[in-house]
Coordinates of C-alpha atoms in Angstrom, one line a residue:
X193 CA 0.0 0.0 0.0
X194 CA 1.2 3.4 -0.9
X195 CA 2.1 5.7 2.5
X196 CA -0.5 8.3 3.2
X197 CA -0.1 11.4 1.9
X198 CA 1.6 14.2 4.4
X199 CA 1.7 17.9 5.1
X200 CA 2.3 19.6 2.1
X201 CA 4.5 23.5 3.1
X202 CA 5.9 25.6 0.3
X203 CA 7.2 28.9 0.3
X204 CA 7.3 30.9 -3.3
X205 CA 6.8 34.6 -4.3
X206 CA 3.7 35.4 -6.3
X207 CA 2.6 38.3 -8.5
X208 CA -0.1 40.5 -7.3
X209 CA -2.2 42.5 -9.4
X210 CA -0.5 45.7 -9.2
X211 CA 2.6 43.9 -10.6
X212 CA 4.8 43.7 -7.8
X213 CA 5.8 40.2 -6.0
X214 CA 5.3 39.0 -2.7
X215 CA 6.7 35.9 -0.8
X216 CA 3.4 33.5 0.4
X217 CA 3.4 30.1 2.4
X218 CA 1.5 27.6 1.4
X219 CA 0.5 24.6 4.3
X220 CA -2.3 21.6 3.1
X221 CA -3.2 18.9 4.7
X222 CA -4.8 15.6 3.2
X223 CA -8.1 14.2 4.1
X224 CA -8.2 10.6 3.7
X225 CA -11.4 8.3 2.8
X226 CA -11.0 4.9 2.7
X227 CA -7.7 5.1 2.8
X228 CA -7.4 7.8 -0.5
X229 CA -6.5 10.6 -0.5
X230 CA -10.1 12.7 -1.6
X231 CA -9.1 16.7 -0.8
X232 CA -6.7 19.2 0.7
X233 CA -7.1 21.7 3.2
X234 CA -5.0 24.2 3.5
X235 CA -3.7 28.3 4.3
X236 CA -1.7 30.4 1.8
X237 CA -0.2 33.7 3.9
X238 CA 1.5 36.4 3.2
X239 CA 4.8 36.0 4.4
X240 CA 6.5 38.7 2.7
X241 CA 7.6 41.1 5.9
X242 CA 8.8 38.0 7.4
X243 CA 10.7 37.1 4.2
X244 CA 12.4 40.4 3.9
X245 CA 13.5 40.7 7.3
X246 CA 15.1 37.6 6.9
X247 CA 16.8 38.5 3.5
X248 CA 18.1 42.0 5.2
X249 CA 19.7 39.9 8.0
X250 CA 21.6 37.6 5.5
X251 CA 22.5 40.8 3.6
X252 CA 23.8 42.6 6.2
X253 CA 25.8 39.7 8.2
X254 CA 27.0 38.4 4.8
X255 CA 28.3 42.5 3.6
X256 CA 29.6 42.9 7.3
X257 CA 31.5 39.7 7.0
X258 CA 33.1 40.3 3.4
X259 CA 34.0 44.1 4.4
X260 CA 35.5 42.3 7.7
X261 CA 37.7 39.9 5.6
X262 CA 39.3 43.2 3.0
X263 CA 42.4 44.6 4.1
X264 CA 42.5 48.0 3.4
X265 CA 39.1 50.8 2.8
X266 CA 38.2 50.2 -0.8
X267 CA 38.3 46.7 -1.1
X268 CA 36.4 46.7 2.0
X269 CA 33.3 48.8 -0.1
X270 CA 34.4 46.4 -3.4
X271 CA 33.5 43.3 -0.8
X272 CA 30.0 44.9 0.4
X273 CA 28.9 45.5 -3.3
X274 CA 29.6 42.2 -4.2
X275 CA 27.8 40.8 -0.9
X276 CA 25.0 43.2 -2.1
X277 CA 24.6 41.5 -5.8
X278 CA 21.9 40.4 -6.5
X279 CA 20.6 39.5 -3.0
X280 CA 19.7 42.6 -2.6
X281 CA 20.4 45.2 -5.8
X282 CA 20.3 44.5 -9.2
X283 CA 23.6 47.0 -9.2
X284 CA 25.4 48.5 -6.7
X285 CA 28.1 50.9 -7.3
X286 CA 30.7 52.7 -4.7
X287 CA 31.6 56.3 -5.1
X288 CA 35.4 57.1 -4.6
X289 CA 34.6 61.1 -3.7
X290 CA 37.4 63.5 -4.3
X291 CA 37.8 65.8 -1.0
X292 CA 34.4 67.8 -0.9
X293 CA 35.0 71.8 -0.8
X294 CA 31.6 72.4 0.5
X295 CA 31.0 71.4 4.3
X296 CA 27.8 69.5 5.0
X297 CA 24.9 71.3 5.2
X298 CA 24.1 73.6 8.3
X299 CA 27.6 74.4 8.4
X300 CA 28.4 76.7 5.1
X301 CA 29.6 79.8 5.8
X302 CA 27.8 83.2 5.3
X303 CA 27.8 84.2 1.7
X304 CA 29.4 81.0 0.6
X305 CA 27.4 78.6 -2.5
X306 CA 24.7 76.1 -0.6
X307 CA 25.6 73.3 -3.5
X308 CA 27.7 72.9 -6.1
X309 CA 28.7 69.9 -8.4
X310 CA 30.7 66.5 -6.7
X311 CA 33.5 64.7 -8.5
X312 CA 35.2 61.5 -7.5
X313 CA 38.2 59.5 -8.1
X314 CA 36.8 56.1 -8.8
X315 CA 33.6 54.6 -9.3
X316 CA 33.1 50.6 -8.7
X317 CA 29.9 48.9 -10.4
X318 CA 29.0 45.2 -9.5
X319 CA 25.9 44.4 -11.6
X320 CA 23.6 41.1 -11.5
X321 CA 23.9 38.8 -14.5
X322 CA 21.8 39.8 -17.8
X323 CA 22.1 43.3 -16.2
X324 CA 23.6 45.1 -19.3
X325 CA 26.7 47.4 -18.4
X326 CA 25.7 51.0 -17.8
X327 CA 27.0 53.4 -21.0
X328 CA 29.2 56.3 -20.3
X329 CA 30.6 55.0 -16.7
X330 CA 33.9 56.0 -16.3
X331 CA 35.9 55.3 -13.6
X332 CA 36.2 59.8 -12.7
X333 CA 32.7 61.3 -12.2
X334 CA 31.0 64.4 -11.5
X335 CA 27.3 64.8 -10.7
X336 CA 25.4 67.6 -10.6
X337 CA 24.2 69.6 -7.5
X338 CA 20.5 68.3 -8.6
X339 CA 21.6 65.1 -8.0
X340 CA 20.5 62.5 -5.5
X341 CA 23.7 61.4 -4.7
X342 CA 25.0 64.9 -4.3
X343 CA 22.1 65.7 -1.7
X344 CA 22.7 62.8 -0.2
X345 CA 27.1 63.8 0.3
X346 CA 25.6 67.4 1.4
X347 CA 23.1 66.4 3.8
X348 CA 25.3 63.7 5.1
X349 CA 22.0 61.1 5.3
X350 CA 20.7 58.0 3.2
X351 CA 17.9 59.0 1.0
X352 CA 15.1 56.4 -1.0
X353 CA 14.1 57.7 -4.3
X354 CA 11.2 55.4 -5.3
X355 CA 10.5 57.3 -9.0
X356 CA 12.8 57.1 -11.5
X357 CA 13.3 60.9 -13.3
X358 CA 12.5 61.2 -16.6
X359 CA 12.0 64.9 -16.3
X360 CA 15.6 65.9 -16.2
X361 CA 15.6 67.4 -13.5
X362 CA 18.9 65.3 -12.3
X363 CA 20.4 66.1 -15.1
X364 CA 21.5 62.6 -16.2
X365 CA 22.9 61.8 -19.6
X366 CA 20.6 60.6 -22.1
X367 CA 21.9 57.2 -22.9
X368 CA 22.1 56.8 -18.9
X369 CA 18.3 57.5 -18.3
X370 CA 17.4 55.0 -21.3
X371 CA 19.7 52.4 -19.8
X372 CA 17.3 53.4 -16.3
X373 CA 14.2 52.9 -18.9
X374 CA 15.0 49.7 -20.7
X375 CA 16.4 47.9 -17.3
X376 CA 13.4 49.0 -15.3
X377 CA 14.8 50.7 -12.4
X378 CA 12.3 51.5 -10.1
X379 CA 14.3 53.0 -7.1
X380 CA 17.4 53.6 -5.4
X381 CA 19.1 53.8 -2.2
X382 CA 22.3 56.2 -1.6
X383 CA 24.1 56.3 1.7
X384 CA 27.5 58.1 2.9
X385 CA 30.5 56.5 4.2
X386 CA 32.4 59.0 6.5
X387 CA 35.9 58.8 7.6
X388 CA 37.6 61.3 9.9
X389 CA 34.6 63.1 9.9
X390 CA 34.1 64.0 6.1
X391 CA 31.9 61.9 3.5
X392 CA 34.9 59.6 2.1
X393 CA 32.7 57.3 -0.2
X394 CA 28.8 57.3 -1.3
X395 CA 26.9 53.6 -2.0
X396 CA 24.0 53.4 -4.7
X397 CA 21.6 50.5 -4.6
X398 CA 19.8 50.1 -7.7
X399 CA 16.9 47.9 -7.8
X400 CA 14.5 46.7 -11.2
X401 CA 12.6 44.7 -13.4
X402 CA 10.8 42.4 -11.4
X403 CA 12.6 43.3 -7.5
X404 CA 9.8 45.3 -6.0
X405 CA 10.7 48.9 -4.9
X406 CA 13.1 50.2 -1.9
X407 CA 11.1 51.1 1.1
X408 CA 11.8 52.1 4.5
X409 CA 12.9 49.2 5.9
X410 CA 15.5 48.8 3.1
X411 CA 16.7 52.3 3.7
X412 CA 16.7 51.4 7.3
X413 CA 19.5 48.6 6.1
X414 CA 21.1 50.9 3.9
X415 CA 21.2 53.0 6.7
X416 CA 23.2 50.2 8.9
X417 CA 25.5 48.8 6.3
X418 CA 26.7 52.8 5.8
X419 CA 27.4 52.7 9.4
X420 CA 29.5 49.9 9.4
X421 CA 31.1 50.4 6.3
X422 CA 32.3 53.6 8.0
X423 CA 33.5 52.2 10.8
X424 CA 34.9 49.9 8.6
X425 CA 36.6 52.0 6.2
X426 CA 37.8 54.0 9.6
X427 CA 39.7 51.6 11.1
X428 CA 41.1 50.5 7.8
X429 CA 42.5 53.4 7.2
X430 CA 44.3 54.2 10.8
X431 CA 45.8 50.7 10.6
X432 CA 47.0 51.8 6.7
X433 CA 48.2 55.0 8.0
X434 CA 50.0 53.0 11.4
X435 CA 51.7 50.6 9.1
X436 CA 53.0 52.9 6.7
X437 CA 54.7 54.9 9.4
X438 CA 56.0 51.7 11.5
X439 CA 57.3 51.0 7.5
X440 CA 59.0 54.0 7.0
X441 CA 60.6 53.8 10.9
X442 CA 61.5 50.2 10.3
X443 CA 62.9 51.3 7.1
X444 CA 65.0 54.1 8.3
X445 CA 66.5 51.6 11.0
X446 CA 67.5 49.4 8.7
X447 CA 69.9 51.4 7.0
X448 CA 72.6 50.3 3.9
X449 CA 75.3 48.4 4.6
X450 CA 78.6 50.3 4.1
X451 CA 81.2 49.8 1.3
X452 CA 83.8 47.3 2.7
X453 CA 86.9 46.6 0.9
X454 CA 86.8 43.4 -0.8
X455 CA 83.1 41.8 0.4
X456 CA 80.0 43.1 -1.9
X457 CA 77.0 43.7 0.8
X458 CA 73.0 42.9 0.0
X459 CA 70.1 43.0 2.4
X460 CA 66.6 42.3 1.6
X461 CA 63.7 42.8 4.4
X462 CA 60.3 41.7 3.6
X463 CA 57.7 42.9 6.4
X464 CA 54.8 40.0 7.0
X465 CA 52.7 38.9 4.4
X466 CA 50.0 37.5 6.6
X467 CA 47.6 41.0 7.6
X468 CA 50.2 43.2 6.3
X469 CA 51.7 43.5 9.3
X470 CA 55.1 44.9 10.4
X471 CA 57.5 42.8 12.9
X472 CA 61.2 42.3 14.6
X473 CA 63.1 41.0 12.2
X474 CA 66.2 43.0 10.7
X475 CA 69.7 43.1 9.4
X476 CA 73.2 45.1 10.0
X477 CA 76.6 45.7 9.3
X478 CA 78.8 48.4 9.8
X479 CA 82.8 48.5 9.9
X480 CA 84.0 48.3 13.7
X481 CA 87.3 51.0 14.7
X482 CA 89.5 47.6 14.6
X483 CA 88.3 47.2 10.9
X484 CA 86.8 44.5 11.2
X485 CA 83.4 44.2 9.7
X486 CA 80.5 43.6 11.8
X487 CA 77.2 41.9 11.0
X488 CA 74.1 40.6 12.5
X489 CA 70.7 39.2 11.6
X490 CA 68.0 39.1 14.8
X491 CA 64.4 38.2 15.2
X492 CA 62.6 39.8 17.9
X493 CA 59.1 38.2 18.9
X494 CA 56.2 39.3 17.2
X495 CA 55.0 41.2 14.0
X496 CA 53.5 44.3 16.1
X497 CA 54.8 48.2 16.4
X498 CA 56.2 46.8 20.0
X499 CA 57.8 43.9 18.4
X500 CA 59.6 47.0 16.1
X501 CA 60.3 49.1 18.7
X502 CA 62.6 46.5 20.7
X503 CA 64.4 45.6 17.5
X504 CA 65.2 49.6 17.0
X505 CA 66.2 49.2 20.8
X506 CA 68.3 46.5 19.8
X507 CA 69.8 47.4 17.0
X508 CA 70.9 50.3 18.7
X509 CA 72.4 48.3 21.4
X510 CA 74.4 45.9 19.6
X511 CA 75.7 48.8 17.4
X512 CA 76.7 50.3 20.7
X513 CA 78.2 47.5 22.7
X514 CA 80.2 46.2 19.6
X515 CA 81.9 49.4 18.4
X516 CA 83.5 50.2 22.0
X517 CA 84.8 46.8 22.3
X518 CA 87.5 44.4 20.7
X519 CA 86.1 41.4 22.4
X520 CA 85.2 38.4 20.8
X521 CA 81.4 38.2 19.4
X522 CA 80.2 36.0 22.4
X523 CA 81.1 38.3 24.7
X524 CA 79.3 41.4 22.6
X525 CA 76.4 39.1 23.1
X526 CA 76.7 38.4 26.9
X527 CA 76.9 42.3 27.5
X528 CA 74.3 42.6 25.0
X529 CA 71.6 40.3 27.3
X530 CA 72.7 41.8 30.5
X531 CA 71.5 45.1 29.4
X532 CA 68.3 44.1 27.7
X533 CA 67.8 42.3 31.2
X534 CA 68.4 45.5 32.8
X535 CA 66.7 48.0 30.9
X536 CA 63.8 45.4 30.6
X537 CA 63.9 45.2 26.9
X538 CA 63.1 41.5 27.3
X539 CA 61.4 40.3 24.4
X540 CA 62.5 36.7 22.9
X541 CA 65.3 37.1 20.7
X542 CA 66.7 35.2 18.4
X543 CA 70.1 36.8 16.9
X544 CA 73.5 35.8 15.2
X545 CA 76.4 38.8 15.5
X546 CA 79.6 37.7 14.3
X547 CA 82.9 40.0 12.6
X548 CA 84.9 39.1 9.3
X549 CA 88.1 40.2 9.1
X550 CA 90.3 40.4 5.9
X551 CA 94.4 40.1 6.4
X552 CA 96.7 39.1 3.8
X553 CA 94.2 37.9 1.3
X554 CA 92.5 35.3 4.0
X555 CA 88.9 36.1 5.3
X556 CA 87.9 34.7 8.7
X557 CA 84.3 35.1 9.7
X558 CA 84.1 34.6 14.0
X559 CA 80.6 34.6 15.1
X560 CA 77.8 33.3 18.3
X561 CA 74.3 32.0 17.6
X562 CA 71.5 32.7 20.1
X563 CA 69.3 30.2 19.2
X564 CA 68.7 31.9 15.7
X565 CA 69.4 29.9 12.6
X566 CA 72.8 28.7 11.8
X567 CA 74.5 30.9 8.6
X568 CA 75.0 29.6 5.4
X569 CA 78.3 29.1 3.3
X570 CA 78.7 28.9 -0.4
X571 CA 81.9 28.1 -1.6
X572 CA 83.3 29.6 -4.8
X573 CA 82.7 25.7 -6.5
X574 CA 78.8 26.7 -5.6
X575 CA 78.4 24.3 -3.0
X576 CA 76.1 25.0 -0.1
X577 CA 76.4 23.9 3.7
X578 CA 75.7 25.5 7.2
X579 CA 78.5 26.7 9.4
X580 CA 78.0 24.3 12.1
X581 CA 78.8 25.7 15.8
X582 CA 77.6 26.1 19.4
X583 CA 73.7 27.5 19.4
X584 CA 73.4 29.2 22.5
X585 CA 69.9 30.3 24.0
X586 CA 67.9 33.4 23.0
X587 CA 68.4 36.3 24.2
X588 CA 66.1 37.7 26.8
X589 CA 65.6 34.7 29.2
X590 CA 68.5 34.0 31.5
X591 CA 71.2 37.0 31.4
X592 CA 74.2 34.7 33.0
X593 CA 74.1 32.2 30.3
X594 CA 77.9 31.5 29.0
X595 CA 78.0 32.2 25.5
X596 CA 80.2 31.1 22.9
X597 CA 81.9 31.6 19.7
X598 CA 82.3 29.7 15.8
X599 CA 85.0 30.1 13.7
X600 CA 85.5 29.4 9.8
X601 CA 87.6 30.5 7.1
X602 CA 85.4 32.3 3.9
X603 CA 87.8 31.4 0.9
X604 CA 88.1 33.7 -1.9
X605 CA 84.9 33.5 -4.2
X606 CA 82.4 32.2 -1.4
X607 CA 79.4 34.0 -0.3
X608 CA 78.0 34.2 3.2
X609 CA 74.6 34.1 4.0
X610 CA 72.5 34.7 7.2
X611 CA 68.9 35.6 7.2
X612 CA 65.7 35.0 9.7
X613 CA 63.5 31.7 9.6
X614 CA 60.6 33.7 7.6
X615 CA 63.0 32.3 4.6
X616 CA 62.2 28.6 5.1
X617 CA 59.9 27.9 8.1
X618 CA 57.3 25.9 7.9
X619 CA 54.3 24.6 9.9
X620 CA 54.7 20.8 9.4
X621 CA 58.3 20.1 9.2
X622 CA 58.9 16.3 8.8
X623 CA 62.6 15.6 9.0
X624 CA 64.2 19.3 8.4
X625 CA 62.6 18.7 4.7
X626 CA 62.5 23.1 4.7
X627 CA 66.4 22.9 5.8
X628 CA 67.4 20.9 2.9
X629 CA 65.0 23.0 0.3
X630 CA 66.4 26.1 1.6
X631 CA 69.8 24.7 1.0
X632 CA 68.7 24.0 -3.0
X633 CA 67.4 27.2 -3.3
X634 CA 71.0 28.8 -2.5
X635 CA 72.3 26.8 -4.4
X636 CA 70.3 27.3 -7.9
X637 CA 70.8 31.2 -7.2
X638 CA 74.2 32.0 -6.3
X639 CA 75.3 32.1 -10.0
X640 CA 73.4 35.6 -10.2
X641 CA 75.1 38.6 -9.2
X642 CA 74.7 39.1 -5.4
X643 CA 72.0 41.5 -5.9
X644 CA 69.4 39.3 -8.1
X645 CA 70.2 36.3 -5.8
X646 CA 68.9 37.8 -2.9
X647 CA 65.6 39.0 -5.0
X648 CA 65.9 35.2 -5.8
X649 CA 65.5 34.3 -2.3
X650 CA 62.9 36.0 -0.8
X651 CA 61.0 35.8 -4.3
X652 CA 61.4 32.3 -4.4
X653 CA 61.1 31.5 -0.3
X654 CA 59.8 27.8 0.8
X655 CA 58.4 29.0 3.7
X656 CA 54.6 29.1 4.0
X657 CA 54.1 30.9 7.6
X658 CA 54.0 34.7 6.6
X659 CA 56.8 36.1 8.2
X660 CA 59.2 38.8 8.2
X661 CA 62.0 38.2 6.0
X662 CA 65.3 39.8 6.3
X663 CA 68.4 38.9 4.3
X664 CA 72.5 39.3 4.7
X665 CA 74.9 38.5 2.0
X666 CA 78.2 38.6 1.6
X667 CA 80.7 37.7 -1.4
X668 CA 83.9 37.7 -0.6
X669 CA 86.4 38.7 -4.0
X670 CA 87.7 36.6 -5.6
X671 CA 91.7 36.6 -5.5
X672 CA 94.1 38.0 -8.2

């Protein structure tokens, strides 16, 4: 016997007669007669608030959520036009505004013009499919004080226009206004983004064909996702402007390395990929009063402005300690951890400082390794190893620890190379597998002139963690 016959629930939008559509519920329920199924009994209701809230909620968590993921202010606005499309616009377009002469209104000045034409930078469209491109949209604009949009910069407040004009009046160009006609737009929704106080951006939801009209409650959404886009496109842009001056501190500590007579000198630093960040790691050299030259490649904990700071504090230190002394690089280092303990400039730190020295045509590199990774030789037949020695522990934990020094000779032709673990480290590690890669990738690039095998290196790094980078090589002349 077939099983009786169940509730029956569907949810679908329907046209009414004055054109528009509206989401409706259906619910039947059988009624059986010797065992047959004879009629249905059922409720169709109007649904459609219900529905709409719903879709707002989606459109707002999913617009919040994209903006949320960007990393800097206009991909943030790029990400809640494409959450917008077509869940809830059949186009949405973001308005890069130039800085606005005119303050808001309430506040013009005495005599000054109430309104006056806008102009922007950019303009972004993200249209739903079969929605044909919109003629004449280049990516500068100006609009007209008549405007919507230009009311809405002025007045500083999300407006609804539910008519399309076809009397001119905003002074649209023709082939725009027939695009309007021929898609069907039937309204649109325009809302400011401030930053720092001023309108930076403007949104325009479009909405046509069969999508029923804008209404309140839409521009109450509009009116949210403006909000957060600003607060967004706020704190985008005070972390773009922080990084940009940590880069250009970090970038002024890390200075060039100085001419020294027979040894070519590259650095590379890379700052971390993973949020943009800034973070510890750097490079030195500089010639000591013995004439020696000195050198050092350190990683301080963290990718942060504090992480930054103590690596300047460092830097500085080391510079210090090393030029008013002749003592061997482990002892630099013990000094250089008693001070950190005692200025409380403790952060984890991972650092190898070491000298080369040039007499009578032989190079001797003596160096001491707190717990940072071990340099690297290449010999002039292009062979690869690490120089082997006594890792010590970081600096920053116990200030007593005895430290001590490595030794090797850098024949004619080789080229020394120390650098921080952003170069190889990787998560899952089986059996030093990065170790060995890193070792191959010296190796296929020290044919290239010292300069493009460093851009080889960090442009061809095995490491998949996002980290700092920072780069020290040396190539020692050849002789005769």
């Amino acid at each position: 016997t077939a099983e009786p016959a169940t509730v029956f629930i569907r949810t679908y939008r329907l046209r009414t007669v004055d054109g528009s559509y509206r989401w409706f519920r259906m619910r039947a329920v059988p009624v059986h007669s010797a065992g047959r199924v004879v009629e249905w009994v059922g409720t169709e209701t109007d649904v459609d608030d219900r529905m709409r809230i719903r879709e707002r909620l989606s459109v707002l968590a999913e617009a919040t959520h994209a903006m949320n993921a960007a990393l800097d202010p206009e991909r943030e606005l790029v990400a809640l036009a494409e959450a917008t499309v077509p869940q809830f616009a059949d186009v949405c377009r973001v308005f890069l505004l130039d800085p606005d002469p005119l303050p808001p209104q309430g506040q013009v000045a005495e005599g000054a013009p109430a309104e006056g034409p806008l102009s922007g930078r950019r303009a972004v469209t993200r249209r739903a499919a079969g929605v044909p491109p919109i003629p004449a949209s280049a990516e500068r604009f100006t609009f007209p004080a008549e405007h919507p949009l230009v009311r809405c910069v002025r007045s500083g407040s999300p407006s609804l226009d539910t008519v399309p004009d076809t009397s001119g009046q905003w002074r649209v160009p023709q082939e725009q206004l027939q695009w309007g006609i021929d898609v069907e737009i039937n309204s649109l929704l325009i809302a400011p983004v401030f930053s720092g106080g001023a309108v930076v951006a403007a949104l325009m939801f479009l909405a046509g064909g069969d999508r029923s009209p804008y209404t309140a409650d839409d521009l109450a959404l509009v009116r949210e996702l403006a909000s957060r886009a600003s607060a967004a496109v706020e704190n985008a842009m005070a972390f773009q402007q922080s990084r940009e001056v940590s880069l250009a501190l970090q970038k002024a500590m890390l200075s060039e390395p100085p001419r020294y007579p027979g040894v070519e000198i590259e650095a590379r630093y890379r700052p971390a990929a993973a949020q943009l960040q800034v973070g510890g790691d750097w490079y030195d050299a500089f010639t000591l009063p013995g004439g020696d030259l000195a050198v050092g490649v350190g990683d301080v904990e963290g990718h942060d402005l504090p992480a930054a700071a103590a690596m300047g504090q460092l830097r500085s230190m080391l510079r210090g300690l090393a030029h008013d002394s002749h003592a061997a690089p482990s002892v630099v280092l013990a000094r250089l951890d008693r001070v950190l303990s005692g200025l409380e400039v403790t952060r984890f730190t991972t650092l190898v400082y070491g000298r080369l020295g040039i007499s009578g045509g032989r190079a001797v590199f003596r160096w001491s390794n707190a717990g940072h990774p071990a340099p690297i030789l290449v010999g002039p037949d292009g062979d690869a190893r690490l120089l082997t020695s006594r890792v010590d522990l970081v600096l920053g934990l116990y200030p007593g620890t005895r430290r001590h020094d490595g030794v090797a000779e850098i024949p004619p032709g080789s080229t020394l190379l120390l650098y921080t673990d952003g170069l190889f480290e990787r998560r899952r590690d089986h059996a030093d597998a990065a170790g060995r890669a890193l070792l191959d990738l010296v190796r296929r690039g020290v044919p290239l002139p010292l300069p493009e095998f460093c851009d080889h290196l960090v442009r061809g790094t095995i490491a998949d963690t996002g980290d700092d980078i920072a780069v020290l090589a040396l190539r020692v002349a050849e002789s005769g």
